[in-house]
Tab-separated table of C-alpha atoms and ligand atoms in Angstrom:
chain	number	residue	atom	x	y	z
A	205	MET	CA	19.690	20.250	-17.734
A	206	LEU	CA	20.108	20.858	-21.467
A	207	LYS	CA	23.847	20.383	-21.338
A	208	LYS	CA	23.360	16.988	-19.421
A	209	ILE	CA	20.811	15.843	-22.028
A	210	LEU	CA	23.078	16.783	-25.002
A	211	LYS	CA	26.126	15.140	-23.265
A	212	ASN	CA	24.142	11.819	-22.746
A	213	ILE	CA	22.938	11.887	-26.381
A	214	PHE	CA	26.368	12.429	-27.875
A	215	THR	CA	28.171	10.052	-25.549
A	216	GLY	CA	25.604	7.382	-25.834
A	217	ASN	CA	25.265	7.252	-22.128
A	218	ARG	CA	21.751	6.546	-21.187
A	219	THR	CA	22.445	6.103	-17.438
A	220	LEU	CA	20.655	8.464	-15.185
A	221	ASP	CA	22.898	10.520	-12.972
A	222	VAL	CA	21.077	10.334	-9.721
A	223	LYS	CA	23.280	12.443	-7.548
A	224	GLU	CA	20.707	15.177	-7.530
A	225	ASP	CA	17.834	12.858	-6.947
A	226	ASN	CA	17.172	10.317	-4.165
A	227	VAL	CA	15.894	7.532	-6.483
A	228	SER	CA	16.746	6.120	-9.786
A	229	PRO	CA	14.412	4.553	-12.348
A	230	VAL	CA	16.027	1.173	-11.655
A	231	GLN	CA	14.879	1.369	-8.010
A	232	LEU	CA	11.445	2.446	-9.133
A	233	LYS	CA	11.246	-0.560	-11.476
A	234	LYS	CA	12.310	-3.062	-8.826
A	235	LYS	CA	9.502	-1.795	-6.523
A	236	MET	CA	7.014	-1.678	-9.382
A	237	ASP	CA	7.324	-5.110	-10.874
A	238	PRO	CA	5.774	-7.258	-8.091
A	239	VAL	CA	2.772	-4.917	-8.001
A	240	PHE	CA	2.064	-3.960	-11.621
A	241	GLY	CA	3.717	-6.793	-13.488
A	242	ARG	CA	6.460	-4.837	-15.295
A	243	SER	CA	4.389	-1.940	-16.438
A	244	LEU	CA	2.888	1.243	-14.792
A	245	ARG	CA	0.649	3.369	-17.100
A	246	ILE	CA	0.188	6.870	-15.903
A	247	ARG	CA	-2.599	9.219	-17.092
A	248	GLN	CA	-1.539	12.721	-16.409
A	249	VAL	CA	-4.604	15.081	-15.782
A	250	ASP	CA	-4.083	18.772	-15.852
A	251	ALA	CA	-6.915	20.029	-13.739
A	252	GLY	CA	-6.158	23.723	-14.006
A	253	SER	CA	-2.488	24.110	-13.157
A	254	CYS	CA	-0.164	26.828	-14.446
A	255	ASN	CA	1.537	24.217	-16.467
A	256	ALA	CA	4.872	24.065	-14.665
A	257	CYS	CA	3.890	20.818	-12.955
A	258	GLU	CA	3.164	19.238	-16.368
A	259	TRP	CA	6.706	20.136	-17.459
A	260	GLU	CA	8.035	18.229	-14.526
A	261	CYS	CA	5.850	15.333	-15.209
A	262	THR	CA	6.687	15.253	-18.841
A	263	ALA	CA	10.421	15.559	-17.987
A	264	LEU	CA	10.173	11.983	-16.645
A	265	THR	CA	10.138	10.897	-20.240
A	266	ASN	CA	13.059	12.882	-21.443
A	267	PRO	CA	16.592	11.408	-22.255
A	268	VAL	CA	17.763	12.120	-18.602
A	269	TYR	CA	15.075	10.194	-16.804
A	270	ASP	CA	13.700	8.159	-19.610
A	271	ILE	CA	11.206	6.141	-17.538
A	272	GLN	CA	9.748	4.376	-20.590
A	273	ARG	CA	12.738	2.003	-20.815
A	274	TYR	CA	11.540	0.621	-17.395
A	275	GLY	CA	7.977	0.006	-18.548
A	276	ILE	CA	6.657	3.150	-17.089
A	277	ASP	CA	4.702	5.500	-19.462
A	278	LEU	CA	2.372	8.364	-19.798
A	279	VAL	CA	-0.877	7.264	-21.714
A	280	ALA	CA	-3.481	9.311	-23.562
A	281	SER	CA	-6.524	7.673	-22.061
A	282	PRO	CA	-7.582	6.710	-18.515
A	283	ARG	CA	-8.879	3.362	-19.844
A	284	HIS	CA	-5.355	2.453	-20.307
A	285	ALA	CA	-4.005	3.790	-16.948
A	286	ASP	CA	-3.111	2.352	-13.656
A	287	LEU	CA	-2.653	5.651	-11.969
A	288	LEU	CA	-3.906	9.186	-12.420
A	289	LEU	CA	-1.324	11.880	-11.811
A	290	VAL	CA	-3.315	15.082	-11.314
A	291	THR	CA	-1.972	18.469	-11.204
A	292	GLY	CA	-3.690	21.794	-10.443
A	293	PRO	CA	-6.200	22.930	-7.821
A	294	VAL	CA	-9.168	21.445	-9.960
A	295	SER	CA	-10.903	24.337	-11.674
A	296	ARG	CA	-14.656	24.365	-11.636
A	297	GLN	CA	-14.623	23.590	-15.321
A	298	MET	CA	-12.425	20.545	-14.767
A	299	GLU	CA	-14.459	19.244	-11.934
A	300	LEU	CA	-16.807	17.027	-13.864
A	301	ALA	CA	-14.072	15.863	-16.188
A	302	LEU	CA	-11.941	14.787	-13.396
A	303	ARG	CA	-14.861	12.750	-11.923
A	304	GLN	CA	-15.435	11.157	-15.354
A	305	THR	CA	-11.728	10.354	-15.630
A	306	LEU	CA	-11.727	8.586	-12.498
A	307	ASP	CA	-14.866	6.538	-13.469
A	308	ALA	CA	-13.176	5.591	-16.717
A	309	THR	CA	-9.994	4.291	-15.046
A	310	PRO	CA	-9.857	0.587	-14.289
A	311	GLU	CA	-9.029	-0.755	-10.762
A	312	PRO	CA	-6.798	-0.198	-8.793
A	313	LYS	CA	-7.454	3.561	-9.688
A	314	ILE	CA	-4.528	4.933	-7.808
A	315	VAL	CA	-4.778	8.761	-7.647
A	316	VAL	CA	-1.802	11.024	-6.951
A	317	ALA	CA	-2.104	14.650	-6.243
A	318	CYS	CA	1.049	16.257	-7.699
A	319	GLY	CA	2.090	19.741	-6.611
A	320	ASP	CA	0.934	22.202	-4.011
A	321	CYS	CA	-2.088	23.280	-5.931
A	322	ALA	CA	-3.305	19.619	-6.334
A	323	ILE	CA	-2.924	19.180	-2.489
A	324	ASP	CA	-4.962	22.220	-1.313
A	325	GLY	CA	-5.394	24.747	-4.067
A	326	GLY	CA	-1.985	26.291	-3.623
A	327	ILE	CA	-1.654	29.766	-4.833
A	328	TYR	CA	-5.117	29.678	-6.288
A	329	LYS	CA	-6.675	28.811	-2.776
A	330	GLY	CA	-9.745	30.940	-2.001
A	331	SER	CA	-10.504	31.607	-5.668
A	332	TYR	CA	-14.205	31.301	-6.674
A	333	ALA	CA	-12.939	29.469	-9.754
A	334	VAL	CA	-11.182	26.506	-8.164
A	335	ASN	CA	-11.734	23.668	-5.691
A	336	LYS	CA	-9.666	23.087	-2.695
A	337	GLY	CA	-7.352	20.508	-4.351
A	338	VAL	CA	-7.890	17.106	-5.825
A	339	ASP	CA	-9.245	15.374	-2.702
A	340	SER	CA	-12.120	17.793	-2.460
A	341	VAL	CA	-13.350	16.175	-5.660
A	342	ILE	CA	-12.049	12.570	-5.876
A	343	PRO	CA	-10.267	10.288	-3.330
A	344	VAL	CA	-6.467	10.838	-3.261
A	345	ASP	CA	-3.941	7.935	-2.337
A	346	LEU	CA	-0.780	9.988	-2.425
A	347	VAL	CA	0.273	13.593	-2.419
A	348	ILE	CA	3.544	15.018	-3.773
A	349	PRO	CA	4.362	18.467	-2.503
A	350	GLY	CA	6.300	21.129	-4.465
A	351	CYS	CA	5.750	24.068	-6.562
A	352	PRO	CA	6.441	22.424	-8.883
A	353	PRO	CA	7.832	19.032	-7.656
A	354	GLU	CA	10.929	18.029	-9.580
A	355	PRO	CA	10.957	14.757	-11.520
A	356	GLY	CA	13.279	13.027	-8.985
A	357	ARG	CA	10.865	13.908	-6.201
A	358	ILE	CA	7.898	12.448	-8.282
A	359	MET	CA	9.909	9.242	-8.890
A	360	GLU	CA	10.784	9.011	-5.057
A	361	ALA	CA	7.117	9.385	-4.243
A	362	LEU	CA	6.065	6.687	-6.661
A	363	VAL	CA	8.759	4.404	-5.161
A	364	GLN	CA	7.375	5.011	-1.637
A	365	MET	CA	3.888	4.288	-2.879
A	366	MET	CA	5.053	0.976	-4.523
A	367	GLU	CA	6.711	0.037	-1.302
A	368	ASP	CA	3.558	0.814	0.788
A	369	ILE	CA	1.383	-1.305	-1.641
A	370	ARG	CA	3.894	-4.198	-1.637
A	371	GLN	CA	3.975	-4.276	2.226
A	372	GLY	CA	0.141	-3.849	2.394
A	373	ARG	CA	0.263	-0.391	4.077
A	374	SER	CA	-2.340	2.108	2.973
B	683	SF4	S1	2.018	23.755	-7.650
B	683	SF4	FE1	3.140	25.577	-8.469
B	683	SF4	S2	3.844	24.777	-10.457
B	683	SF4	FE2	2.231	23.368	-9.946
B	683	SF4	S3	0.425	24.214	-10.825
B	683	SF4	FE3	0.471	25.033	-8.798
B	683	SF4	S4	1.565	27.095	-9.096
B	683	SF4	FE4	1.963	25.788	-10.958
């Protein structure tokens, strides 16, 4: 990955090599524009993850994926977000914060559970300190499996979601 990033920086090539992924940012943008008017703002919420899922989410903005050039960005406040990308099983301490984050998010309030822990508790399942995934605390629209899911997989899931919204599927 580092080699690929450096090669792109030094050759000025900012095109994503999508061979190892199923979807490119260009495809994502085409699906996204009719729904979100050329911008998608994502608030990433760490609800008690081991941090590996955050690394993959953050990688979406590195020079390889560089989703910002397509109008997709991570934002610091839920008030500026279209979508909550939640990782982790939702620890008890994060339960109230997650609910308040959802309340602060404007419609359409799309919630994505990113990673196995966010889906059902994952490796933390059964612990007294966590919930059973995001949908045991707030409603979830989309799940992205993986431990952790790689950036290409996250993009692929977002594309599918955009397609579903555009075609009126829930
Ligand atoms: S799904 Fe895997 S990588 Fe993500 S928070 Fe859970 S244990 Fe960590």
